[in-house]
Amino acid sequence: MKLRRSLVSAALVAAVVSPAVLSAAPAFAESAPAAQTRSGNGSIAELERAAADAAKAYTAAVANEAKVRAEASAFLDNPQPYLGKYQEAKAAAAKAAAAKDAANREAAEASRAYGSATEEDLPKARERMLKAVDAANAAIAAHEKAKADVTAAGNALDDARVEAFRRIHTADQATKAAAAAKAAADKALADARAAAEKPVEQPVEEPAEQPAAVTPVSDTTTNKSTTATRTTTTTKSTSATTTQATTGSATELAETGSNPATPYLALGSGLAISLGAAALYVSRRKPATRSTS
């Protein structure tokens, strides 16, 4: 008799406690919300240094452009020494041209004199003509070289002027790039400061799901002893009523959002109570049968 009661009690505890523990375990598994990040003082300090460096670079670029423009303007007004060399080359070319013209005239006169010379003057006329022709050819070559020198000096002067304009353009582009870098650095710093001043939104924590209620062992034992004093008919009706009540509670709990394992918990508890009552009834029935016989 005591052994059977111990087995029934153990079965009731195992049927009631085990599903409750299993169903309550997932209720505490929650994921922590992701933490929001914001710019720290270190990042803002770095952005401040970058903005300061960009401002210095912009100031230096403006100063360099002003210097370059002044130097280039002065050179364009008086492009020395290129202009002086060009003028000298032109003057030399003019002299060479005059010398060439004079040599050509002398060669022409010498040729005419040679043609009209007598037999006695013929050798001298011939010598004069040859010298005049050689001088004319030399003057022509000198004039050609002088013209090439003028072209070279003019190209050098033009290149120097183009270089002056190129330096102005380069300095202007450097100033624009420095201004853009300064604007970007200032904007990045302003955005970081604005982000640092914004309040950080705290994540909303959802309430944790409550674990399913566990039926105490004392209540189960009381129900067991009460059920044992009833007849077989009362036990069956009580079991049916308990089953119906359990089914109804499962529906209500499902509608209210309770733990999905609660219906199985209640059903297992009712079944365990019925089995315990039947076991007690059988154990008490046998002694009564023996005493009657």
CSV table of C-alpha atoms in Angstrom, one decimal:
chain,number,residue,atom,x,y,z
A,1,MET,CA,0.0,0.0,0.0
A,2,LYS,CA,2.7,2.5,1.0
A,3,LEU,CA,4.8,1.6,-2.1
A,4,ARG,CA,1.8,2.2,-4.4
A,5,ARG,CA,1.2,5.6,-2.8
A,6,SER,CA,4.8,6.6,-3.2
A,7,LEU,CA,4.7,5.6,-6.9
A,8,VAL,CA,1.5,7.5,-7.5
A,9,SER,CA,3.0,10.6,-5.8
A,10,ALA,CA,6.2,10.4,-7.8
A,11,ALA,CA,4.2,10.1,-11.0
A,12,LEU,CA,2.1,13.1,-10.2
A,13,VAL,CA,5.2,15.2,-9.4
A,14,ALA,CA,6.9,14.1,-12.6
A,15,ALA,CA,3.8,14.9,-14.7
A,16,VAL,CA,3.2,18.3,-13.2
A,17,VAL,CA,6.7,19.7,-12.6
A,18,SER,CA,8.6,18.5,-15.7
A,19,PRO,CA,6.3,20.1,-18.3
A,20,ALA,CA,6.2,23.3,-16.3
A,21,VAL,CA,10.0,23.5,-16.2
A,22,LEU,CA,10.4,22.8,-19.9
A,23,SER,CA,7.7,25.3,-20.9
A,24,ALA,CA,9.1,28.0,-18.6
A,25,ALA,CA,12.7,27.7,-19.9
A,26,PRO,CA,12.2,29.5,-23.2
A,27,ALA,CA,10.5,32.5,-21.5
A,28,PHE,CA,13.9,33.8,-20.3
A,29,ALA,CA,15.7,33.6,-23.7
A,30,GLU,CA,15.8,37.2,-24.9
A,31,SER,CA,18.1,39.1,-27.2
A,32,ALA,CA,19.8,42.2,-26.1
A,33,PRO,CA,19.0,45.3,-28.2
A,34,ALA,CA,21.7,46.7,-30.4
A,35,ALA,CA,23.5,49.7,-28.7
A,36,GLN,CA,23.6,52.9,-30.6
A,37,THR,CA,27.0,54.5,-31.4
A,38,ARG,CA,27.8,58.1,-31.6
A,39,SER,CA,30.9,60.2,-32.3
A,40,GLY,CA,33.2,60.4,-29.4
A,41,ASN,CA,35.4,63.3,-28.2
A,42,GLY,CA,38.4,61.7,-29.8
A,43,SER,CA,36.8,61.7,-33.3
A,44,ILE,CA,35.6,65.3,-32.9
A,45,ALA,CA,39.1,66.3,-31.8
A,46,GLU,CA,40.6,64.7,-34.9
A,47,LEU,CA,38.1,66.5,-37.1
A,48,GLU,CA,39.0,69.8,-35.4
A,49,ARG,CA,42.6,69.2,-36.2
A,50,ALA,CA,41.8,68.3,-39.8
A,51,ALA,CA,39.7,71.5,-40.1
A,52,ALA,CA,42.5,73.6,-38.7
A,53,ASP,CA,45.0,72.0,-41.1
A,54,ALA,CA,42.7,72.6,-44.0
A,55,ALA,CA,42.3,76.2,-43.0
A,56,LYS,CA,46.1,76.6,-42.9
A,57,ALA,CA,46.4,75.0,-46.3
A,58,TYR,CA,43.8,77.3,-47.7
A,59,THR,CA,45.5,80.4,-46.3
A,60,ALA,CA,48.8,79.2,-47.7
A,61,ALA,CA,47.2,78.6,-51.1
A,62,VAL,CA,45.7,82.1,-51.2
A,63,ALA,CA,49.0,83.7,-50.3
A,64,ASN,CA,50.8,81.6,-53.0
A,65,GLU,CA,48.3,82.5,-55.6
A,66,ALA,CA,48.7,86.2,-54.8
A,67,LYS,CA,52.5,85.9,-55.1
A,68,VAL,CA,52.3,84.0,-58.3
A,69,ARG,CA,49.9,86.5,-59.9
A,70,ALA,CA,52.1,89.4,-58.9
A,71,GLU,CA,55.3,87.8,-60.3
A,72,ALA,CA,53.5,86.6,-63.5
A,73,SER,CA,51.9,90.0,-64.1
A,74,ALA,CA,55.3,91.7,-63.7
A,75,PHE,CA,56.9,89.3,-66.1
A,76,LEU,CA,54.1,89.7,-68.7
A,77,ASP,CA,54.6,93.5,-68.5
A,78,ASN,CA,58.3,93.1,-69.1
A,79,PRO,CA,59.3,89.6,-70.0
A,80,GLN,CA,63.0,89.8,-69.4
A,81,PRO,CA,65.5,88.4,-70.4
A,82,TYR,CA,63.5,86.7,-73.2
A,83,LEU,CA,62.3,90.0,-74.7
A,84,GLY,CA,65.8,91.4,-74.7
A,85,LYS,CA,67.2,88.4,-76.5
A,86,TYR,CA,64.4,88.5,-79.0
A,87,GLN,CA,65.0,92.2,-79.7
A,88,GLU,CA,68.8,91.5,-80.1
A,89,ALA,CA,68.1,88.7,-82.5
A,90,LYS,CA,65.8,90.9,-84.5
A,91,ALA,CA,68.4,93.6,-84.7
A,92,ALA,CA,71.1,91.1,-85.7
A,93,ALA,CA,68.8,89.7,-88.4
A,94,ALA,CA,68.2,93.2,-89.7
A,95,LYS,CA,71.9,93.8,-90.0
A,96,ALA,CA,72.3,90.5,-91.7
A,97,ALA,CA,69.7,91.4,-94.1
A,98,ALA,CA,71.4,94.7,-94.9
A,99,ALA,CA,74.7,92.9,-95.3
A,100,LYS,CA,73.1,90.4,-97.6
A,101,ASP,CA,71.6,93.0,-99.8
A,102,ALA,CA,74.9,94.9,-100.0
A,103,ALA,CA,76.7,91.6,-100.9
A,104,ASN,CA,74.1,90.8,-103.5
A,105,ARG,CA,74.5,94.3,-105.1
A,106,GLU,CA,78.3,93.9,-105.1
A,107,ALA,CA,78.1,90.5,-106.7
A,108,ALA,CA,75.7,91.9,-109.4
A,109,GLU,CA,78.1,94.9,-110.1
A,110,ALA,CA,81.1,92.6,-110.2
A,111,SER,CA,79.3,90.3,-112.7
A,112,ARG,CA,78.5,93.2,-115.0
A,113,ALA,CA,82.1,94.6,-114.7
A,114,TYR,CA,83.5,91.2,-115.6
A,115,GLY,CA,81.2,91.0,-118.6
A,116,SER,CA,82.3,94.5,-119.9
A,117,ALA,CA,86.0,94.3,-119.0
A,118,THR,CA,88.8,94.4,-121.6
A,119,GLU,CA,91.4,91.8,-122.0
A,120,GLU,CA,93.7,93.7,-119.8
A,121,ASP,CA,91.1,94.2,-117.0
A,122,LEU,CA,89.6,90.8,-117.3
A,123,PRO,CA,91.6,89.1,-114.7
A,124,LYS,CA,90.9,91.8,-112.1
A,125,ALA,CA,87.2,91.8,-113.0
A,126,ARG,CA,87.0,88.1,-112.7
A,127,GLU,CA,88.7,88.1,-109.3
A,128,ARG,CA,86.3,90.8,-108.1
A,129,MET,CA,83.3,88.9,-109.3
A,130,LEU,CA,84.4,85.7,-107.5
A,131,LYS,CA,84.9,87.5,-104.2
A,132,ALA,CA,81.6,89.3,-104.5
A,133,VAL,CA,79.8,86.1,-105.1
A,134,ASP,CA,81.4,84.4,-102.1
A,135,ALA,CA,80.6,87.4,-99.9
A,136,ALA,CA,77.0,87.3,-101.1
A,137,ASN,CA,76.7,83.7,-100.3
A,138,ALA,CA,78.1,84.3,-96.8
A,139,ALA,CA,75.7,87.2,-96.3
A,140,ILE,CA,72.8,85.0,-97.3
A,141,ALA,CA,73.9,82.3,-94.8
A,142,ALA,CA,74.3,84.8,-92.0
A,143,HIS,CA,70.9,86.3,-92.8
A,144,GLU,CA,69.3,82.8,-92.6
A,145,LYS,CA,71.0,82.2,-89.3
A,146,ALA,CA,69.9,85.5,-87.9
A,147,LYS,CA,66.3,84.8,-88.9
A,148,ALA,CA,66.5,81.4,-87.1
A,149,ASP,CA,67.8,83.2,-84.1
A,150,VAL,CA,64.9,85.5,-84.2
A,151,THR,CA,62.5,82.6,-84.4
A,152,ALA,CA,64.1,80.8,-81.5
A,153,ALA,CA,64.1,83.9,-79.4
A,154,GLY,CA,60.5,84.6,-80.2
A,155,ASN,CA,59.5,81.0,-79.3
A,156,ALA,CA,61.3,81.3,-76.0
A,157,LEU,CA,59.5,84.5,-75.3
A,158,ASP,CA,56.1,82.9,-76.1
A,159,ASP,CA,56.9,79.9,-74.0
A,160,ALA,CA,57.8,82.1,-71.1
A,161,ARG,CA,54.6,84.0,-71.4
A,162,VAL,CA,52.6,80.7,-71.6
A,163,GLU,CA,54.4,79.4,-68.5
A,164,ALA,CA,53.4,82.6,-66.7
A,165,PHE,CA,49.8,82.0,-67.5
A,166,ARG,CA,50.1,78.3,-66.6
A,167,ARG,CA,51.5,79.3,-63.1
A,168,ILE,CA,48.6,81.6,-62.6
A,169,HIS,CA,46.1,78.9,-63.5
A,170,THR,CA,47.9,76.3,-61.4
A,171,ALA,CA,47.8,78.6,-58.4
A,172,ASP,CA,44.2,79.3,-58.9
A,173,GLN,CA,43.3,75.6,-59.1
A,174,ALA,CA,45.3,75.0,-55.9
A,175,THR,CA,43.4,77.7,-54.1
A,176,LYS,CA,40.0,76.2,-55.3
A,177,ALA,CA,41.1,72.7,-54.2
A,178,ALA,CA,42.2,74.0,-50.8
A,179,ALA,CA,38.9,75.9,-50.4
A,180,ALA,CA,36.9,72.7,-51.2
A,181,ALA,CA,39.0,70.7,-48.8
A,182,LYS,CA,38.4,73.3,-46.1
A,183,ALA,CA,34.7,73.3,-46.8
A,184,ALA,CA,34.5,69.5,-46.5
A,185,ALA,CA,36.5,69.5,-43.3
A,186,ASP,CA,34.3,72.2,-41.8
A,187,LYS,CA,31.1,70.3,-42.8
A,188,ALA,CA,32.4,67.1,-41.3
A,189,LEU,CA,33.2,68.8,-38.1
A,190,ALA,CA,29.8,70.5,-37.9
A,191,ASP,CA,28.0,67.2,-38.6
A,192,ALA,CA,30.0,65.5,-35.9
A,193,ARG,CA,29.2,68.2,-33.4
A,194,ALA,CA,25.5,68.1,-34.3
A,195,ALA,CA,25.4,64.3,-34.0
A,196,ALA,CA,27.2,64.5,-30.6
A,197,GLU,CA,24.5,67.0,-29.4
A,198,LYS,CA,21.6,64.8,-30.4
A,199,PRO,CA,20.2,62.7,-27.5
A,200,VAL,CA,20.7,59.0,-27.9
A,201,GLU,CA,17.4,57.1,-28.2
A,202,GLN,CA,17.2,54.3,-25.6
A,203,PRO,CA,15.8,51.0,-26.9
A,204,VAL,CA,12.4,50.1,-25.6
A,205,GLU,CA,12.6,46.9,-23.6
A,206,GLU,CA,9.6,44.5,-24.0
A,207,PRO,CA,8.4,42.8,-20.8
A,208,ALA,CA,9.6,39.3,-20.4
A,209,GLU,CA,7.2,36.5,-20.8
A,210,GLN,CA,6.0,35.1,-17.5
A,211,PRO,CA,6.8,31.4,-16.9
A,212,ALA,CA,3.9,29.0,-16.6
A,213,ALA,CA,2.6,28.3,-13.1
A,214,VAL,CA,3.7,25.1,-11.5
A,215,THR,CA,1.2,23.2,-9.5
A,216,PRO,CA,2.5,22.6,-5.9
A,217,VAL,CA,3.0,19.0,-4.8
A,218,SER,CA,0.9,19.6,-1.6
A,219,ASP,CA,-2.1,20.6,-3.7
A,220,THR,CA,-1.6,17.5,-5.8
A,221,THR,CA,-1.5,15.3,-2.7
A,222,THR,CA,-4.6,16.9,-1.3
A,223,ASN,CA,-6.5,16.3,-4.5
A,224,LYS,CA,-5.3,12.7,-4.5
A,225,SER,CA,-6.5,12.0,-0.9
A,226,THR,CA,-9.9,13.7,-1.6
A,227,THR,CA,-10.4,11.7,-4.8
A,228,ALA,CA,-9.5,8.4,-3.0
A,229,THR,CA,-12.6,8.7,-0.8
A,230,ARG,CA,-15.0,8.9,-3.7
A,231,THR,CA,-16.6,6.0,-5.5
A,232,THR,CA,-15.7,4.7,-8.9
A,233,THR,CA,-18.6,6.7,-10.5
A,234,THR,CA,-17.6,9.9,-8.8
A,235,THR,CA,-14.0,9.4,-9.9
A,236,LYS,CA,-15.0,9.1,-13.5
A,237,SER,CA,-17.2,12.1,-13.5
A,238,THR,CA,-14.5,14.1,-11.7
A,239,SER,CA,-11.9,13.1,-14.3
A,240,ALA,CA,-14.3,14.1,-17.2
A,241,THR,CA,-15.0,17.4,-15.5
A,242,THR,CA,-11.3,18.0,-14.9
A,243,THR,CA,-10.6,17.2,-18.6
A,244,GLN,CA,-13.3,19.6,-19.8
A,245,ALA,CA,-12.0,22.3,-17.5
A,246,THR,CA,-8.5,21.8,-18.7
A,247,THR,CA,-9.5,22.0,-22.3
A,248,GLY,CA,-11.5,25.2,-21.6
A,249,SER,CA,-8.6,26.8,-19.8
A,250,ALA,CA,-6.2,26.0,-22.6
A,251,THR,CA,-8.5,27.8,-25.0
A,252,GLU,CA,-8.7,30.9,-22.8
A,253,LEU,CA,-4.9,30.9,-22.2
A,254,ALA,CA,-4.2,30.6,-25.9
A,255,GLU,CA,-6.5,33.6,-26.5
A,256,THR,CA,-4.8,35.7,-23.8
A,257,GLY,CA,-1.3,35.0,-25.2
A,258,SER,CA,0.0,32.6,-22.4
A,259,ASN,CA,2.7,30.1,-22.8
A,260,PRO,CA,1.8,27.5,-25.5
A,261,ALA,CA,2.9,24.6,-23.2
A,262,THR,CA,0.2,25.4,-20.5
A,263,PRO,CA,-2.6,23.2,-22.1
A,264,TYR,CA,-0.3,20.2,-22.1
A,265,LEU,CA,0.6,20.9,-18.5
A,266,ALA,CA,-3.0,21.0,-17.4
A,267,LEU,CA,-3.9,17.9,-19.4
A,268,GLY,CA,-1.0,15.9,-18.0
A,269,SER,CA,-1.9,17.0,-14.5
A,270,GLY,CA,-5.5,15.9,-14.9
A,271,LEU,CA,-4.4,12.6,-16.3
A,272,ALA,CA,-2.0,12.0,-13.5
A,273,ILE,CA,-4.7,12.8,-10.9
A,274,SER,CA,-7.0,10.3,-12.5
A,275,LEU,CA,-4.4,7.6,-12.5
A,276,GLY,CA,-3.6,8.2,-8.9
A,277,ALA,CA,-7.2,8.1,-7.9
A,278,ALA,CA,-7.7,4.8,-9.7
A,279,ALA,CA,-4.6,3.3,-8.0
A,280,LEU,CA,-5.8,4.3,-4.6
A,281,TYR,CA,-9.3,2.9,-5.2
A,282,VAL,CA,-7.9,-0.4,-6.4
A,283,SER,CA,-5.5,-0.6,-3.3
A,284,ARG,CA,-8.4,0.0,-0.9
A,285,ARG,CA,-10.8,-2.2,-2.8
A,286,LYS,CA,-8.8,-5.4,-2.3
A,287,PRO,CA,-8.7,-5.3,1.6
A,288,ALA,CA,-12.5,-4.7,1.7
A,289,THR,CA,-13.1,-7.7,-0.6
A,290,ARG,CA,-10.9,-9.9,1.6
A,291,SER,CA,-12.8,-8.9,4.8
A,292,THR,CA,-16.2,-9.6,3.1
A,293,SER,CA,-15.2,-13.1,2.0
